[in-house]
Short mmCIF file of C-alpha atoms in Angstrom, two decimals:
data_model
loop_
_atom_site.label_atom_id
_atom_site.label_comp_id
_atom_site.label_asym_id
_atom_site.label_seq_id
_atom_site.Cartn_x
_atom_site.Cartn_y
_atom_site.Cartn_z
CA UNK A 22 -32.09 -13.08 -38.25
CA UNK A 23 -29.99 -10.34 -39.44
CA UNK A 24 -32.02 -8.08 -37.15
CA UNK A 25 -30.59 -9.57 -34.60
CA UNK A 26 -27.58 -9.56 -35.04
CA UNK A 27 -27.59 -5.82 -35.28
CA UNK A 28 -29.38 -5.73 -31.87
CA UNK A 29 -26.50 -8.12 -30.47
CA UNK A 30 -23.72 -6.06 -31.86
CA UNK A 31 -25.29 -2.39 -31.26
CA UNK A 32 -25.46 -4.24 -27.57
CA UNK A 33 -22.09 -5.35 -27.59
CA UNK A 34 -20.77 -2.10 -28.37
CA UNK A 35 -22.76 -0.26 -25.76
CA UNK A 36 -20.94 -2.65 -23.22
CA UNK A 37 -18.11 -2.06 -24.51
CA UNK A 38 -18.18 1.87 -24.10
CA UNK A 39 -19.85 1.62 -21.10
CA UNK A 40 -17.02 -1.07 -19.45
CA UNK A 41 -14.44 1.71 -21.18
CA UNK A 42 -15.83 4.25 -19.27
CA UNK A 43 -16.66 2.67 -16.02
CA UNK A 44 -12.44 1.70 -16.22
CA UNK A 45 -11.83 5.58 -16.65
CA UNK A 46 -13.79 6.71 -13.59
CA UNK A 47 -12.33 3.98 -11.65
CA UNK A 48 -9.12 4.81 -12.67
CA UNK A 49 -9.69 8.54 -12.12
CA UNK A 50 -11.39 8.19 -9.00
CA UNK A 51 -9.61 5.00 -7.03
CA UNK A 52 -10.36 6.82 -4.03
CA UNK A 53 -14.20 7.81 -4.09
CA UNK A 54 -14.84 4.24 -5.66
CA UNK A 55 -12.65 2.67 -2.29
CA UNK A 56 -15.07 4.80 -0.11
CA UNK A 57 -18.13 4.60 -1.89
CA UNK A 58 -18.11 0.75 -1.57
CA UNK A 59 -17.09 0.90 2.19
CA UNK A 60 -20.29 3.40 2.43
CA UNK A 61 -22.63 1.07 0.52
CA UNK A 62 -21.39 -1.38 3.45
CA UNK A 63 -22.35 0.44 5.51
CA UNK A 64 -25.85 1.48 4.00
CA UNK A 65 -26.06 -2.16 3.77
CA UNK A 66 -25.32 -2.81 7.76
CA UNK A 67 -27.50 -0.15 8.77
CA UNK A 68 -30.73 -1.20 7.03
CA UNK A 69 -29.77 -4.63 8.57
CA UNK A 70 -29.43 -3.39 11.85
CA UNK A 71 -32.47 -0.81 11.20
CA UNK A 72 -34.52 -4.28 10.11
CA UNK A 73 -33.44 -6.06 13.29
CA UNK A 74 -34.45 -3.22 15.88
CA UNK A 75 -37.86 -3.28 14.13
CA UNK A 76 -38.34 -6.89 14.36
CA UNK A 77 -37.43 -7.22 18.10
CA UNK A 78 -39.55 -4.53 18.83
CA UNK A 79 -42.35 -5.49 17.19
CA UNK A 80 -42.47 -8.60 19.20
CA UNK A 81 -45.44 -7.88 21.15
CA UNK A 82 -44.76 -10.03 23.89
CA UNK A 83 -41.47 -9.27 25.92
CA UNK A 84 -41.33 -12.91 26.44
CA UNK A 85 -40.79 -14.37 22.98
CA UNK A 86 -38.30 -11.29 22.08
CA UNK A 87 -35.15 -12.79 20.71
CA UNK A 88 -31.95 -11.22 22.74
CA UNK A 89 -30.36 -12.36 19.93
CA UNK A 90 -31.87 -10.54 17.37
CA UNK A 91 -31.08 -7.49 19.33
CA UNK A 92 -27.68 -8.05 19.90
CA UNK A 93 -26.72 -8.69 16.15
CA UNK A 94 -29.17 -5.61 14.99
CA UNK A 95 -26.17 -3.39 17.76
CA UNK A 96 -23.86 -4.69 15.99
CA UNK A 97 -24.28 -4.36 12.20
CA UNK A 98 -25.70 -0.67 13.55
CA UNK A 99 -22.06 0.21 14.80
CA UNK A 100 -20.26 -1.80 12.10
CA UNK A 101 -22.57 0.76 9.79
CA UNK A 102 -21.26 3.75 12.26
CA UNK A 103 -17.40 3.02 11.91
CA UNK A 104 -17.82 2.14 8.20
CA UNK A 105 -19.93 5.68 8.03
CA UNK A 106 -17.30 7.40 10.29
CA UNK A 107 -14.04 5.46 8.91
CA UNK A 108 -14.28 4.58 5.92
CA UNK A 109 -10.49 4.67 5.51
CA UNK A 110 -10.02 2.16 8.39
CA UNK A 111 -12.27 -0.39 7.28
CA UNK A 112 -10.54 -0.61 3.87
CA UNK A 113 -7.37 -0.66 5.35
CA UNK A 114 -8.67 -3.67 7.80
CA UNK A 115 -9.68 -5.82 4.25
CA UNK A 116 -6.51 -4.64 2.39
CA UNK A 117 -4.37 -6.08 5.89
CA UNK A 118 -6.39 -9.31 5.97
CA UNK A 119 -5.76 -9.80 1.99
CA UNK A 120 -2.24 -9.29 3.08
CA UNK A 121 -1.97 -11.40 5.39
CA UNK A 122 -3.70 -14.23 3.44
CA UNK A 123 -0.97 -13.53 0.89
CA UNK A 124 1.75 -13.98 3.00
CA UNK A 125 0.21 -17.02 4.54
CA UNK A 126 0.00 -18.72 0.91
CA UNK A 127 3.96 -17.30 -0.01
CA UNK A 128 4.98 -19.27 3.13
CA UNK A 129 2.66 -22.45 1.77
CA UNK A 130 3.90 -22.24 -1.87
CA UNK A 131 7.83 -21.86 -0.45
CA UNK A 132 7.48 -25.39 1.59
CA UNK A 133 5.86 -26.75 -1.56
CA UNK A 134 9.17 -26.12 -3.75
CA UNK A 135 11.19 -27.17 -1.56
CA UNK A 136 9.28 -30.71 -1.42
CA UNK A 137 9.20 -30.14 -5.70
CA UNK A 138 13.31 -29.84 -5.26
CA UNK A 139 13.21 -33.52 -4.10
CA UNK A 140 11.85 -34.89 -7.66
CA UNK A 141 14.64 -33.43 -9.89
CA UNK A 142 12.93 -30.82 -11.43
CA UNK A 143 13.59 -27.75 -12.12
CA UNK A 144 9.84 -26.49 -11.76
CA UNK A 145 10.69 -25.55 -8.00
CA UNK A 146 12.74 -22.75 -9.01
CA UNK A 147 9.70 -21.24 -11.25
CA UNK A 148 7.40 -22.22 -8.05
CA UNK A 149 9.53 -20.50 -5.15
CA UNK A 150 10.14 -17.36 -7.30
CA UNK A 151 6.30 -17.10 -7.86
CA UNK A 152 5.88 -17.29 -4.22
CA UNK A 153 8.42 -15.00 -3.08
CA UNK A 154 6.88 -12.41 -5.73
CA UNK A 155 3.02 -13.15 -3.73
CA UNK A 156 4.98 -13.15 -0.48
CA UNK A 157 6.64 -9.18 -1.42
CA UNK A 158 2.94 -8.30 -2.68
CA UNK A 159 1.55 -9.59 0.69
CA UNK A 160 4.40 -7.48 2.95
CA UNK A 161 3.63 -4.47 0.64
CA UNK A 162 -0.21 -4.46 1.59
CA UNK A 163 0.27 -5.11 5.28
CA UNK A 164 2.57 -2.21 4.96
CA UNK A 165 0.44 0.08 3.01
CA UNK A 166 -2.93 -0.83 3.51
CA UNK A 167 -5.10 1.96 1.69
CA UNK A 168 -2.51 2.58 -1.26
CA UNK A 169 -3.03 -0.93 -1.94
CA UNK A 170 -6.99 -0.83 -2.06
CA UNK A 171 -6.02 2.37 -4.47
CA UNK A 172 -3.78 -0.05 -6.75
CA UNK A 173 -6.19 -2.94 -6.68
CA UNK A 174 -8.74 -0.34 -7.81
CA UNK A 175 -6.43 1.28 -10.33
CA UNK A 176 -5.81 -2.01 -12.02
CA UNK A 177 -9.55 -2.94 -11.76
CA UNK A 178 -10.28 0.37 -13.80
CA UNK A 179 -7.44 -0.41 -16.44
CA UNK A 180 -8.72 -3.91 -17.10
CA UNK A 181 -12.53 -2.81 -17.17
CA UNK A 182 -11.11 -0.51 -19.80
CA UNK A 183 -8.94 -2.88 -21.61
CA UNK A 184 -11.74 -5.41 -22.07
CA UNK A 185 -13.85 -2.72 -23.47
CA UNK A 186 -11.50 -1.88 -25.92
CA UNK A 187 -10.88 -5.58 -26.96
CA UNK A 188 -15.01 -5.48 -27.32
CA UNK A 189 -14.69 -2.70 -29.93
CA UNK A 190 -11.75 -4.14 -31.81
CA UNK A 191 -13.59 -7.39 -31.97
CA UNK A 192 -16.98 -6.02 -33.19
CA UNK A 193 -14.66 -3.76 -35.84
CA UNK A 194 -12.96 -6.54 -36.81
CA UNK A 195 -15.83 -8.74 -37.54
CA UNK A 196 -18.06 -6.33 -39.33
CA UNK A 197 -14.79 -5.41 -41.53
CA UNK A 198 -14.32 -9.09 -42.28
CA UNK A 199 -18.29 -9.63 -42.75
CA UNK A 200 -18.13 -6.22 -45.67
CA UNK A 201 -15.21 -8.14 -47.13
CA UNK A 202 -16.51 -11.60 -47.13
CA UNK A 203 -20.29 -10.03 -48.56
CA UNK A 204 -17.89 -7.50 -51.08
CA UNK A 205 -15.93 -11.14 -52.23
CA UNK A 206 -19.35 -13.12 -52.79
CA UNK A 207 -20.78 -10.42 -55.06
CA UNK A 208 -18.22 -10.45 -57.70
#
């Protein structure tokens, strides 16, 4: 049994460093990361698109060929192109669209305090301020499309590295107490 548990913990810890330095290079590196997933997308479409071509033309009768097929293998084949081509563009298109969602939910969460007003509380104040605050984010990311995919990357990188480094505290912390409970039981 004791086995393991050293195989668990020598696993834990190699998560740990490994989540600690995944954070780092996504902190160092928001924008590589930002293109290298919009590339992967693209890899992605094009392998979809390659797939496609080669199934409608493998059809060997021109009868039973699927327009369909062909149409959507054109498209995921230029989606791949403009993802290859501008990658910049593409994350700027999901950063506007996450915007835009946020904005939509500010203006949802506003109407909803003022219908909380109308019970007495005074949980509608906490409620609007909250949305004004996801309202600002929204306008900020319509506004600045890519340097909020950098942010959202930035704080992805610091959280992969703060949950390593709660790992590692919690793996020192337990072998510490585990010495001092086995140092206590000898005596």
């Amino acid at each position: 049994m004791e086995k393991f548990l050293n195989l668990v913990r020598s696993n834990n810890m190699v998560q740990a460093v490994l989540c600690i330095a995944f954070g780092l290079f996504l902190m160092i590196y928001p924008s590589i990361t930002v293109q290298g997933i919009i590339l992967l997308f693209g890899v992605a479409l094009a392998v979809m698109g390659a797939a496609g071509l080669m199934s409608y033309f493998r059809q060997r009768s021109v009868r039973y060929r699927d327009s369909g097929t062909l149409m959507a293998a054109v498209f995921y084949i230029i989606i791949a192109l403009i993802a290859f081509i501008f990658p910049k563009v593409i994350a700027g298109f999901f950063s506007v669209a996450l915007g835009v969602v946020l904005i939509l939910l500010a203006i949802v969460n506003v109407v909803r305090a003022f219908s909380l007003r109308s019970f007495g509380s005074s949980i509608w104040i906490a409620v609007l301020a909250a949305a004004v605050l996801v309202g600002i984010g929204g306008v900020l990311i319509v506004v600045n499309p890519w340097g909020a995919s950098m942010t959202f990357v930035l704080v992805l990188g610091a959280t992969f590295v703060i949950n390593g480094a709660v790992d590692l505290f919690i793996e020192w912390y337990t072998r510490d107490s585990e010495k001092k409970a086995a140092g206590v039981s000898r005596r």
